[in-house]
C-alpha cells in the first residue's frame, strides 16, 4: 500500500504571497491531519478533516485554512505569508476516525521557506 | 503547548549499546505513539501502545507505559548507526471531540549512534 504523499516537497515564497500544499492519504484512510514543525515550537497540530468536514482545529490564525475532497485528498492554504510561516508542514492520515484513537501515518512533508 | 516531554533532549551512544528515551505527559490518554524522524524529513511510525497496555515489543524496540505516572519509555536494543534520528512521543488525549485527529508531541530526543 502506498504511503502518504505530499506535494510539493519544497517551496520558496515571499512575504505576502499565498501557498497551497497537497496531501494524499493512504488508500482507505479518511481522516487527514496537518501539522506544522518549527525548531522553536516543535510539532503543532493545525487541523483535521474527515469526510470533507473540518472536525478539529489547532491554535493558528485564520490565514491557515484547509479542505478535503471526496476522495479524501486534502489541501492546506496559507495566505499572506509571514517569515514565521517557514516550517516543515506534515500531513498524516488515519484509518480510524474516532476521537482519541488516532494511529497516524505521516507523509514526507513540504518544506516551506518564506523570504 | 506540548504535552509530551522527552528526556533526555540528546543522547549519544556507541553502536551495539542500548538507548533509552523517556516521555512524560499531563492528561489522560487513550494511546501513546513513538515516531522517528531523520534530518527534518517525515515522521516514521514506530509503535503504538494503548492505555490498557503496559509493555509492547516490535523488533529491537520495547515500549513501556505507566499511566499512573503518566510516563512512557522507548528502549532501542543493540543500536545501529542507522538509528541516528530524532525520536518523538505523541499522545492521543481522552478529550472527546477536541481530540479528533490531534496528536500532541513532545520536543523529541536526538539520538546519535556512533559507528
JSON list of C-alpha atoms in Angstrom, two decimals:
[
{"chain": "A", "resi": 1, "resn": "UNK", "atom": "CA", "xyz": [0.00, 0.00, 0.00]},
{"chain": "A", "resi": 2, "resn": "UNK", "atom": "CA", "xyz": [1.39, 3.39, -0.92]},
{"chain": "A", "resi": 3, "resn": "UNK", "atom": "CA", "xyz": [2.10, 5.74, 1.94]},
{"chain": "A", "resi": 4, "resn": "UNK", "atom": "CA", "xyz": [1.01, 9.29, 2.48]},
{"chain": "A", "resi": 5, "resn": "UNK", "atom": "CA", "xyz": [2.23, 11.58, -0.28]},
{"chain": "A", "resi": 6, "resn": "UNK", "atom": "CA", "xyz": [2.70, 15.31, -0.13]},
{"chain": "A", "resi": 7, "resn": "UNK", "atom": "CA", "xyz": [3.37, 17.79, -2.89]},
{"chain": "A", "resi": 8, "resn": "UNK", "atom": "CA", "xyz": [5.36, 19.80, -3.44]},
{"chain": "A", "resi": 9, "resn": "UNK", "atom": "CA", "xyz": [8.30, 18.71, -1.32]},
{"chain": "A", "resi": 10, "resn": "UNK", "atom": "CA", "xyz": [9.91, 22.15, -1.29]},
{"chain": "A", "resi": 11, "resn": "UNK", "atom": "CA", "xyz": [8.55, 25.64, -1.78]},
{"chain": "A", "resi": 12, "resn": "UNK", "atom": "CA", "xyz": [10.07, 29.08, -1.66]},
{"chain": "A", "resi": 13, "resn": "UNK", "atom": "CA", "xyz": [7.73, 32.03, -1.40]},
{"chain": "A", "resi": 14, "resn": "UNK", "atom": "CA", "xyz": [7.97, 35.68, -0.47]},
{"chain": "A", "resi": 15, "resn": "UNK", "atom": "CA", "xyz": [6.13, 37.52, 2.26]},
{"chain": "A", "resi": 16, "resn": "UNK", "atom": "CA", "xyz": [2.56, 38.39, 1.39]},
{"chain": "A", "resi": 17, "resn": "UNK", "atom": "CA", "xyz": [2.11, 35.56, -1.09]},
{"chain": "A", "resi": 18, "resn": "UNK", "atom": "CA", "xyz": [-0.14, 32.60, -0.55]},
{"chain": "A", "resi": 19, "resn": "UNK", "atom": "CA", "xyz": [0.60, 28.91, -0.86]},
{"chain": "A", "resi": 20, "resn": "UNK", "atom": "CA", "xyz": [-1.33, 25.67, -1.28]},
{"chain": "A", "resi": 21, "resn": "UNK", "atom": "CA", "xyz": [0.02, 22.33, -0.12]},
{"chain": "A", "resi": 22, "resn": "UNK", "atom": "CA", "xyz": [-1.44, 18.98, -1.10]},
{"chain": "A", "resi": 23, "resn": "UNK", "atom": "CA", "xyz": [-1.72, 15.66, 0.71]},
{"chain": "A", "resi": 24, "resn": "UNK", "atom": "CA", "xyz": [-2.92, 12.27, -0.48]},
{"chain": "A", "resi": 25, "resn": "UNK", "atom": "CA", "xyz": [-3.66, 9.86, 2.36]},
{"chain": "A", "resi": 26, "resn": "UNK", "atom": "CA", "xyz": [-3.09, 6.14, 2.46]},
{"chain": "A", "resi": 27, "resn": "UNK", "atom": "CA", "xyz": [-5.76, 4.37, 0.43]},
{"chain": "A", "resi": 28, "resn": "UNK", "atom": "CA", "xyz": [-8.81, 3.78, 2.62]},
{"chain": "A", "resi": 29, "resn": "UNK", "atom": "CA", "xyz": [-7.84, 6.38, 5.22]},
{"chain": "A", "resi": 30, "resn": "UNK", "atom": "CA", "xyz": [-10.42, 9.10, 5.50]},
{"chain": "A", "resi": 31, "resn": "UNK", "atom": "CA", "xyz": [-9.02, 11.20, 8.34]},
{"chain": "A", "resi": 32, "resn": "UNK", "atom": "CA", "xyz": [-6.30, 13.68, 7.42]},
{"chain": "A", "resi": 33, "resn": "UNK", "atom": "CA", "xyz": [-4.46, 15.85, 9.93]},
{"chain": "A", "resi": 34, "resn": "UNK", "atom": "CA", "xyz": [-1.97, 18.64, 9.31]},
{"chain": "A", "resi": 35, "resn": "UNK", "atom": "CA", "xyz": [0.93, 19.72, 11.49]},
{"chain": "A", "resi": 36, "resn": "UNK", "atom": "CA", "xyz": [3.49, 22.49, 11.43]},
{"chain": "A", "resi": 37, "resn": "UNK", "atom": "CA", "xyz": [7.01, 21.76, 12.62]},
{"chain": "A", "resi": 38, "resn": "UNK", "atom": "CA", "xyz": [9.47, 24.52, 13.50]},
{"chain": "A", "resi": 39, "resn": "UNK", "atom": "CA", "xyz": [12.66, 24.45, 15.56]},
{"chain": "A", "resi": 40, "resn": "UNK", "atom": "CA", "xyz": [11.17, 26.80, 18.14]},
{"chain": "A", "resi": 41, "resn": "UNK", "atom": "CA", "xyz": [7.66, 25.44, 18.57]},
{"chain": "A", "resi": 42, "resn": "UNK", "atom": "CA", "xyz": [8.13, 21.83, 17.59]},
{"chain": "A", "resi": 43, "resn": "UNK", "atom": "CA", "xyz": [5.24, 19.89, 16.11]},
{"chain": "A", "resi": 44, "resn": "UNK", "atom": "CA", "xyz": [1.94, 21.67, 16.37]},
{"chain": "A", "resi": 45, "resn": "UNK", "atom": "CA", "xyz": [-1.49, 20.50, 15.25]},
{"chain": "A", "resi": 46, "resn": "UNK", "atom": "CA", "xyz": [-3.14, 22.65, 12.60]},
{"chain": "A", "resi": 47, "resn": "UNK", "atom": "CA", "xyz": [-6.42, 20.90, 11.77]},
{"chain": "A", "resi": 48, "resn": "UNK", "atom": "CA", "xyz": [-8.11, 17.62, 10.95]},
{"chain": "A", "resi": 49, "resn": "UNK", "atom": "CA", "xyz": [-10.56, 16.67, 8.23]},
{"chain": "A", "resi": 50, "resn": "UNK", "atom": "CA", "xyz": [-12.85, 13.70, 7.94]},
{"chain": "A", "resi": 51, "resn": "UNK", "atom": "CA", "xyz": [-15.43, 13.16, 5.23]},
{"chain": "A", "resi": 52, "resn": "UNK", "atom": "CA", "xyz": [-14.77, 16.64, 3.84]},
{"chain": "A", "resi": 53, "resn": "UNK", "atom": "CA", "xyz": [-15.51, 18.25, 7.22]},
{"chain": "A", "resi": 54, "resn": "UNK", "atom": "CA", "xyz": [-13.09, 20.03, 9.50]},
{"chain": "A", "resi": 55, "resn": "UNK", "atom": "CA", "xyz": [-13.63, 18.44, 12.88]},
{"chain": "A", "resi": 56, "resn": "UNK", "atom": "CA", "xyz": [-10.81, 19.97, 14.85]},
{"chain": "A", "resi": 57, "resn": "UNK", "atom": "CA", "xyz": [-8.59, 22.99, 14.63]},
{"chain": "A", "resi": 58, "resn": "UNK", "atom": "CA", "xyz": [-5.43, 24.00, 16.43]},
{"chain": "A", "resi": 59, "resn": "UNK", "atom": "CA", "xyz": [-4.45, 27.41, 17.66]},
{"chain": "A", "resi": 60, "resn": "UNK", "atom": "CA", "xyz": [-3.42, 29.05, 14.39]},
{"chain": "A", "resi": 61, "resn": "UNK", "atom": "CA", "xyz": [-4.62, 32.28, 12.78]},
{"chain": "A", "resi": 62, "resn": "UNK", "atom": "CA", "xyz": [-7.30, 32.30, 10.12]},
{"chain": "A", "resi": 63, "resn": "UNK", "atom": "CA", "xyz": [-4.63, 32.65, 7.43]},
{"chain": "A", "resi": 64, "resn": "UNK", "atom": "CA", "xyz": [-4.25, 28.89, 7.74]},
{"chain": "A", "resi": 65, "resn": "UNK", "atom": "CA", "xyz": [-7.08, 27.00, 6.14]},
{"chain": "A", "resi": 66, "resn": "UNK", "atom": "CA", "xyz": [-7.71, 23.66, 4.59]},
{"chain": "A", "resi": 67, "resn": "UNK", "atom": "CA", "xyz": [-10.16, 21.45, 2.84]},
{"chain": "A", "resi": 68, "resn": "UNK", "atom": "CA", "xyz": [-10.74, 17.84, 2.00]},
{"chain": "A", "resi": 69, "resn": "UNK", "atom": "CA", "xyz": [-12.12, 16.38, -1.17]},
{"chain": "A", "resi": 70, "resn": "UNK", "atom": "CA", "xyz": [-14.47, 13.46, -1.65]},
{"chain": "A", "resi": 71, "resn": "UNK", "atom": "CA", "xyz": [-11.53, 11.16, -2.42]},
{"chain": "A", "resi": 72, "resn": "UNK", "atom": "CA", "xyz": [-10.02, 12.12, 0.98]},
{"chain": "A", "resi": 73, "resn": "UNK", "atom": "CA", "xyz": [-7.19, 14.11, -0.55]},
{"chain": "A", "resi": 74, "resn": "UNK", "atom": "CA", "xyz": [-6.58, 17.28, 1.39]},
{"chain": "A", "resi": 75, "resn": "UNK", "atom": "CA", "xyz": [-5.10, 20.68, 0.76]},
{"chain": "A", "resi": 76, "resn": "UNK", "atom": "CA", "xyz": [-4.00, 23.37, 3.14]},
{"chain": "A", "resi": 77, "resn": "UNK", "atom": "CA", "xyz": [-3.64, 27.01, 2.26]},
{"chain": "A", "resi": 78, "resn": "UNK", "atom": "CA", "xyz": [-1.67, 29.75, 3.92]},
{"chain": "A", "resi": 79, "resn": "UNK", "atom": "CA", "xyz": [-2.47, 33.28, 2.84]},
{"chain": "A", "resi": 80, "resn": "UNK", "atom": "CA", "xyz": [-0.47, 36.46, 3.35]},
{"chain": "A", "resi": 81, "resn": "UNK", "atom": "CA", "xyz": [2.68, 34.56, 4.20]},
{"chain": "A", "resi": 82, "resn": "UNK", "atom": "CA", "xyz": [4.89, 35.76, 7.01]},
{"chain": "A", "resi": 83, "resn": "UNK", "atom": "CA", "xyz": [8.52, 34.93, 7.69]},
{"chain": "A", "resi": 84, "resn": "UNK", "atom": "CA", "xyz": [7.42, 32.89, 10.70]},
{"chain": "A", "resi": 85, "resn": "UNK", "atom": "CA", "xyz": [5.44, 30.55, 8.48]},
{"chain": "A", "resi": 86, "resn": "UNK", "atom": "CA", "xyz": [8.69, 29.00, 7.30]},
{"chain": "A", "resi": 87, "resn": "UNK", "atom": "CA", "xyz": [8.39, 25.43, 8.50]},
{"chain": "A", "resi": 88, "resn": "UNK", "atom": "CA", "xyz": [8.02, 21.79, 7.61]},
{"chain": "A", "resi": 89, "resn": "UNK", "atom": "CA", "xyz": [4.34, 21.06, 7.02]},
{"chain": "A", "resi": 90, "resn": "UNK", "atom": "CA", "xyz": [3.39, 17.48, 7.69]},
{"chain": "A", "resi": 91, "resn": "UNK", "atom": "CA", "xyz": [0.26, 15.64, 6.72]},
{"chain": "A", "resi": 92, "resn": "UNK", "atom": "CA", "xyz": [-0.89, 12.47, 8.43]},
{"chain": "A", "resi": 93, "resn": "UNK", "atom": "CA", "xyz": [-3.66, 10.04, 7.68]},
{"chain": "A", "resi": 94, "resn": "UNK", "atom": "CA", "xyz": [-5.55, 7.70, 9.94]},
{"chain": "A", "resi": 95, "resn": "UNK", "atom": "CA", "xyz": [-7.85, 4.78, 9.31]},
{"chain": "A", "resi": 96, "resn": "UNK", "atom": "CA", "xyz": [-9.83, 5.19, 12.49]},
{"chain": "A", "resi": 97, "resn": "UNK", "atom": "CA", "xyz": [-11.87, 8.38, 12.66]},
{"chain": "A", "resi": 98, "resn": "UNK", "atom": "CA", "xyz": [-12.71, 8.03, 16.33]},
{"chain": "A", "resi": 99, "resn": "UNK", "atom": "CA", "xyz": [-11.69, 10.78, 18.69]},
{"chain": "A", "resi": 100, "resn": "UNK", "atom": "CA", "xyz": [-8.73, 9.76, 20.78]},
{"chain": "A", "resi": 101, "resn": "UNK", "atom": "CA", "xyz": [-7.80, 6.74, 18.69]},
{"chain": "A", "resi": 102, "resn": "UNK", "atom": "CA", "xyz": [-5.57, 8.31, 16.10]},
{"chain": "A", "resi": 103, "resn": "UNK", "atom": "CA", "xyz": [-2.87, 5.98, 14.83]},
{"chain": "A", "resi": 104, "resn": "UNK", "atom": "CA", "xyz": [-1.42, 8.37, 12.33]},
{"chain": "A", "resi": 105, "resn": "UNK", "atom": "CA", "xyz": [0.94, 7.80, 9.45]},
{"chain": "A", "resi": 106, "resn": "UNK", "atom": "CA", "xyz": [2.86, 10.74, 8.13]},
{"chain": "A", "resi": 107, "resn": "UNK", "atom": "CA", "xyz": [3.97, 11.90, 4.74]},
{"chain": "A", "resi": 108, "resn": "UNK", "atom": "CA", "xyz": [7.46, 13.23, 3.92]},
{"chain": "A", "resi": 109, "resn": "UNK", "atom": "CA", "xyz": [6.39, 16.82, 4.47]},
{"chain": "A", "resi": 110, "resn": "UNK", "atom": "CA", "xyz": [6.57, 20.05, 2.50]},
{"chain": "A", "resi": 111, "resn": "UNK", "atom": "CA", "xyz": [9.42, 22.35, 3.41]},
{"chain": "A", "resi": 112, "resn": "UNK", "atom": "CA", "xyz": [8.17, 25.94, 3.04]},
{"chain": "A", "resi": 113, "resn": "UNK", "atom": "CA", "xyz": [10.63, 28.81, 3.09]},
{"chain": "A", "resi": 114, "resn": "UNK", "atom": "CA", "xyz": [9.29, 32.36, 3.21]},
{"chain": "A", "resi": 115, "resn": "UNK", "atom": "CA", "xyz": [11.72, 35.09, 2.16]},
{"chain": "B", "resi": 1, "resn": "UNK", "atom": "CA", "xyz": [1.64, 23.64, 24.29]},
{"chain": "B", "resi": 2, "resn": "UNK", "atom": "CA", "xyz": [3.49, 20.36, 24.26]},
{"chain": "B", "resi": 3, "resn": "UNK", "atom": "CA", "xyz": [2.01, 17.65, 26.41]},
{"chain": "B", "resi": 4, "resn": "UNK", "atom": "CA", "xyz": [4.74, 15.11, 25.98]},
{"chain": "B", "resi": 5, "resn": "UNK", "atom": "CA", "xyz": [8.17, 15.92, 27.31]},
{"chain": "B", "resi": 6, "resn": "UNK", "atom": "CA", "xyz": [11.05, 13.73, 26.28]},
{"chain": "B", "resi": 7, "resn": "UNK", "atom": "CA", "xyz": [14.11, 13.07, 28.34]},
{"chain": "B", "resi": 8, "resn": "UNK", "atom": "CA", "xyz": [16.96, 13.30, 27.62]},
{"chain": "B", "resi": 9, "resn": "UNK", "atom": "CA", "xyz": [16.96, 16.00, 24.96]},
{"chain": "B", "resi": 10, "resn": "UNK", "atom": "CA", "xyz": [20.02, 14.43, 23.37]},
{"chain": "B", "resi": 11, "resn": "UNK", "atom": "CA", "xyz": [21.65, 11.04, 23.70]},
{"chain": "B", "resi": 12, "resn": "UNK", "atom": "CA", "xyz": [24.96, 9.91, 22.24]},
{"chain": "B", "resi": 13, "resn": "UNK", "atom": "CA", "xyz": [25.95, 6.24, 22.30]},
{"chain": "B", "resi": 14, "resn": "UNK", "atom": "CA", "xyz": [28.13, 3.69, 20.52]},
{"chain": "B", "resi": 15, "resn": "UNK", "atom": "CA", "xyz": [26.83, 1.07, 18.13]},
{"chain": "B", "resi": 16, "resn": "UNK", "atom": "CA", "xyz": [25.69, -2.03, 19.94]},
{"chain": "B", "resi": 17, "resn": "UNK", "atom": "CA", "xyz": [24.65, -0.18, 23.08]},
{"chain": "B", "resi": 18, "resn": "UNK", "atom": "CA", "xyz": [21.06, 0.22, 24.20]},
{"chain": "B", "resi": 19, "resn": "UNK", "atom": "CA", "xyz": [19.29, 3.59, 24.05]},
{"chain": "B", "resi": 20, "resn": "UNK", "atom": "CA", "xyz": [16.51, 4.55, 26.42]},
{"chain": "B", "resi": 21, "resn": "UNK", "atom": "CA", "xyz": [14.31, 7.57, 25.96]},
{"chain": "B", "resi": 22, "resn": "UNK", "atom": "CA", "xyz": [11.59, 8.72, 28.32]},
{"chain": "B", "resi": 23, "resn": "UNK", "atom": "CA", "xyz": [8.40, 10.65, 27.78]},
{"chain": "B", "resi": 24, "resn": "UNK", "atom": "CA", "xyz": [6.07, 12.26, 30.29]},
{"chain": "B", "resi": 25, "resn": "UNK", "atom": "CA", "xyz": [2.63, 13.65, 29.61]},
{"chain": "B", "resi": 26, "resn": "UNK", "atom": "CA", "xyz": [-0.03, 15.54, 31.51]},
{"chain": "B", "resi": 27, "resn": "UNK", "atom": "CA", "xyz": [-3.56, 14.43, 30.68]},
{"chain": "B", "resi": 28, "resn": "UNK", "atom": "CA", "xyz": [-5.40, 11.13, 30.44]},
{"chain": "B", "resi": 29, "resn": "UNK", "atom": "CA", "xyz": [-4.70, 9.37, 27.18]},
{"chain": "B", "resi": 30, "resn": "UNK", "atom": "CA", "xyz": [-6.14, 6.63, 25.01]},
{"chain": "B", "resi": 31, "resn": "UNK", "atom": "CA", "xyz": [-2.82, 5.70, 23.50]},
{"chain": "B", "resi": 32, "resn": "UNK", "atom": "CA", "xyz": [0.77, 6.85, 23.08]},
{"chain": "B", "resi": 33, "resn": "UNK", "atom": "CA", "xyz": [2.81, 6.55, 19.93]},
{"chain": "B", "resi": 34, "resn": "UNK", "atom": "CA", "xyz": [6.51, 6.81, 19.20]},
{"chain": "B", "resi": 35, "resn": "UNK", "atom": "CA", "xyz": [7.85, 8.23, 15.97]},
{"chain": "B", "resi": 36, "resn": "UNK", "atom": "CA", "xyz": [11.29, 8.59, 14.40]},
{"chain": "B", "resi": 37, "resn": "UNK", "atom": "CA", "xyz": [12.35, 11.49, 12.22]},
{"chain": "B", "resi": 38, "resn": "UNK", "atom": "CA", "xyz": [15.51, 11.62, 10.15]},
{"chain": "B", "resi": 39, "resn": "UNK", "atom": "CA", "xyz": [17.01, 15.03, 9.39]},
{"chain": "B", "resi": 40, "resn": "UNK", "atom": "CA", "xyz": [13.81, 17.06, 9.09]},
{"chain": "B", "resi": 41, "resn": "UNK", "atom": "CA", "xyz": [12.00, 14.53, 6.97]},
{"chain": "B", "resi": 42, "resn": "UNK", "atom": "CA", "xyz": [8.62, 12.95, 7.63]},
{"chain": "B", "resi": 43, "resn": "UNK", "atom": "CA", "xyz": [7.79, 11.04, 10.78]},
{"chain": "B", "resi": 44, "resn": "UNK", "atom": "CA", "xyz": [8.05, 7.27, 10.70]},
{"chain": "B", "resi": 45, "resn": "UNK", "atom": "CA", "xyz": [5.55, 5.48, 12.93]},
{"chain": "B", "resi": 46, "resn": "UNK", "atom": "CA", "xyz": [7.37, 3.09, 15.25]},
{"chain": "B", "resi": 47, "resn": "UNK", "atom": "CA", "xyz": [4.88, 1.72, 17.73]},
{"chain": "B", "resi": 48, "resn": "UNK", "atom": "CA", "xyz": [1.55, 2.44, 19.41]},
{"chain": "B", "resi": 49, "resn": "UNK", "atom": "CA", "xyz": [0.75, 1.39, 22.95]},
{"chain": "B", "resi": 50, "resn": "UNK", "atom": "CA", "xyz": [-2.78, 1.62, 24.29]},
{"chain": "B", "resi": 51, "resn": "UNK", "atom": "CA", "xyz": [-3.61, 2.94, 27.74]},
{"chain": "B", "resi": 52, "resn": "UNK", "atom": "CA", "xyz": [-4.55, -0.54, 28.97]},
{"chain": "B", "resi": 53, "resn": "UNK", "atom": "CA", "xyz": [-1.19, -2.00, 27.90]},
{"chain": "B", "resi": 54, "resn": "UNK", "atom": "CA", "xyz": [1.95, -1.87, 30.00]},
{"chain": "B", "resi": 55, "resn": "UNK", "atom": "CA", "xyz": [4.60, -3.10, 27.57]},
{"chain": "B", "resi": 56, "resn": "UNK", "atom": "CA", "xyz": [4.92, -3.70, 23.87]},
{"chain": "B", "resi": 57, "resn": "UNK", "atom": "CA", "xyz": [7.69, -5.03, 21.65]},
{"chain": "B", "resi": 58, "resn": "UNK", "atom": "CA", "xyz": [8.48, -4.58, 17.99]},
{"chain": "B", "resi": 59, "resn": "UNK", "atom": "CA", "xyz": [11.78, -5.95, 16.75]},
{"chain": "B", "resi": 60, "resn": "UNK", "atom": "CA", "xyz": [14.53, -4.14, 18.64]},
{"chain": "B", "resi": 61, "resn": "UNK", "atom": "CA", "xyz": [12.05, -1.73, 20.19]},
{"chain": "B", "resi": 62, "resn": "UNK", "atom": "CA", "xyz": [10.48, -2.07, 23.60]},
{"chain": "B", "resi": 63, "resn": "UNK", "atom": "CA", "xyz": [7.95, 0.45, 24.86]},
{"chain": "B", "resi": 64, "resn": "UNK", "atom": "CA", "xyz": [6.55, 0.68, 28.35]},
{"chain": "B", "resi": 65, "resn": "UNK", "atom": "CA", "xyz": [3.66, 2.76, 29.60]},
{"chain": "B", "resi": 66, "resn": "UNK", "atom": "CA", "xyz": [2.88, 3.71, 33.18]},
{"chain": "B", "resi": 67, "resn": "UNK", "atom": "CA", "xyz": [-0.41, 5.59, 33.22]},
{"chain": "B", "resi": 68, "resn": "UNK", "atom": "CA", "xyz": [-0.22, 6.15, 36.98]},
{"chain": "B", "resi": 69, "resn": "UNK", "atom": "CA", "xyz": [2.99, 8.13, 36.48]},
{"chain": "B", "resi": 70, "resn": "UNK", "atom": "CA", "xyz": [1.92, 9.46, 33.08]},
{"chain": "B", "resi": 71, "resn": "UNK", "atom": "CA", "xyz": [5.15, 8.30, 31.53]},
{"chain": "B", "resi": 72, "resn": "UNK", "atom": "CA", "xyz": [6.47, 6.06, 28.80]},
{"chain": "B", "resi": 73, "resn": "UNK", "atom": "CA", "xyz": [9.87, 4.80, 27.77]},
{"chain": "B", "resi": 74, "resn": "UNK", "atom": "CA", "xyz": [11.31, 3.65, 24.46]},
{"chain": "B", "resi": 75, "resn": "UNK", "atom": "CA", "xyz": [14.20, 1.22, 24.53]},
{"chain": "B", "resi": 76, "resn": "UNK", "atom": "CA", "xyz": [16.20, 0.52, 21.39]},
{"chain": "B", "resi": 77, "resn": "UNK", "atom": "CA", "xyz": [18.42, -2.51, 21.86]},
{"chain": "B", "resi": 78, "resn": "UNK", "atom": "CA", "xyz": [21.68, -3.20, 20.04]},
{"chain": "B", "resi": 79, "resn": "UNK", "atom": "CA", "xyz": [21.61, 0.21, 18.38]},
{"chain": "B", "resi": 80, "resn": "UNK", "atom": "CA", "xyz": [22.97, 0.84, 14.89]},
{"chain": "B", "resi": 81, "resn": "UNK", "atom": "CA", "xyz": [24.30, 3.94, 13.20]},
{"chain": "B", "resi": 82, "resn": "UNK", "atom": "CA", "xyz": [21.12, 3.92, 11.11]},
{"chain": "B", "resi": 83, "resn": "UNK", "atom": "CA", "xyz": [19.10, 4.52, 14.30]},
{"chain": "B", "resi": 84, "resn": "UNK", "atom": "CA", "xyz": [20.54, 8.05, 14.43]},
{"chain": "B", "resi": 85, "resn": "UNK", "atom": "CA", "xyz": [17.46, 10.27, 14.35]},
{"chain": "B", "resi": 86, "resn": "UNK", "atom": "CA", "xyz": [15.09, 12.32, 16.47]},
{"chain": "B", "resi": 87, "resn": "UNK", "atom": "CA", "xyz": [12.51, 10.35, 18.43]},
{"chain": "B", "resi": 88, "resn": "UNK", "atom": "CA", "xyz": [9.15, 11.77, 19.45]},
{"chain": "B", "resi": 89, "resn": "UNK", "atom": "CA", "xyz": [6.37, 10.55, 21.66]},
{"chain": "B", "resi": 90, "resn": "UNK", "atom": "CA", "xyz": [2.85, 11.61, 20.77]},
{"chain": "B", "resi": 91, "resn": "UNK", "atom": "CA", "xyz": [-0.22, 11.31, 22.91]},
{"chain": "B", "resi": 92, "resn": "UNK", "atom": "CA", "xyz": [-3.81, 10.87, 21.93]},
{"chain": "B", "resi": 93, "resn": "UNK", "atom": "CA", "xyz": [-5.80, 12.64, 24.61]},
{"chain": "B", "resi": 94, "resn": "UNK", "atom": "CA", "xyz": [-9.01, 11.26, 26.02]},
{"chain": "B", "resi": 95, "resn": "UNK", "atom": "CA", "xyz": [-10.79, 14.54, 25.42]},
{"chain": "B", "resi": 96, "resn": "UNK", "atom": "CA", "xyz": [-13.82, 13.80, 23.30]},
{"chain": "B", "resi": 97, "resn": "UNK", "atom": "CA", "xyz": [-14.37, 15.88, 20.21]},
{"chain": "B", "resi": 98, "resn": "UNK", "atom": "CA", "xyz": [-11.45, 18.18, 20.85]},
{"chain": "B", "resi": 99, "resn": "UNK", "atom": "CA", "xyz": [-9.07, 15.31, 20.20]},
{"chain": "B", "resi": 100, "resn": "UNK", "atom": "CA", "xyz": [-10.26, 14.49, 16.70]},
{"chain": "B", "resi": 101, "resn": "UNK", "atom": "CA", "xyz": [-7.16, 13.87, 14.62]},
{"chain": "B", "resi": 102, "resn": "UNK", "atom": "CA", "xyz": [-4.93, 15.58, 17.13]},
{"chain": "B", "resi": 103, "resn": "UNK", "atom": "CA", "xyz": [-1.71, 14.14, 18.46]},
{"chain": "B", "resi": 104, "resn": "UNK", "atom": "CA", "xyz": [0.28, 16.17, 20.95]},
{"chain": "B", "resi": 105, "resn": "UNK", "atom": "CA", "xyz": [4.02, 15.82, 20.54]},
{"chain": "B", "resi": 106, "resn": "UNK", "atom": "CA", "xyz": [6.95, 16.28, 22.84]},
{"chain": "B", "resi": 107, "resn": "UNK", "atom": "CA", "xyz": [10.08, 18.16, 21.83]},
{"chain": "B", "resi": 108, "resn": "UNK", "atom": "CA", "xyz": [11.88, 14.95, 20.98]},
{"chain": "B", "resi": 109, "resn": "UNK", "atom": "CA", "xyz": [15.13, 13.21, 21.84]},
{"chain": "B", "resi": 110, "resn": "UNK", "atom": "CA", "xyz": [18.03, 13.48, 19.41]},
{"chain": "B", "resi": 111, "resn": "UNK", "atom": "CA", "xyz": [19.79, 10.13, 19.30]},
{"chain": "B", "resi": 112, "resn": "UNK", "atom": "CA", "xyz": [23.26, 9.83, 17.81]},
{"chain": "B", "resi": 113, "resn": "UNK", "atom": "CA", "xyz": [24.73, 6.37, 17.38]},
{"chain": "B", "resi": 114, "resn": "UNK", "atom": "CA", "xyz": [28.45, 6.35, 16.62]},
{"chain": "B", "resi": 115, "resn": "UNK", "atom": "CA", "xyz": [29.82, 3.53, 14.46]}
]
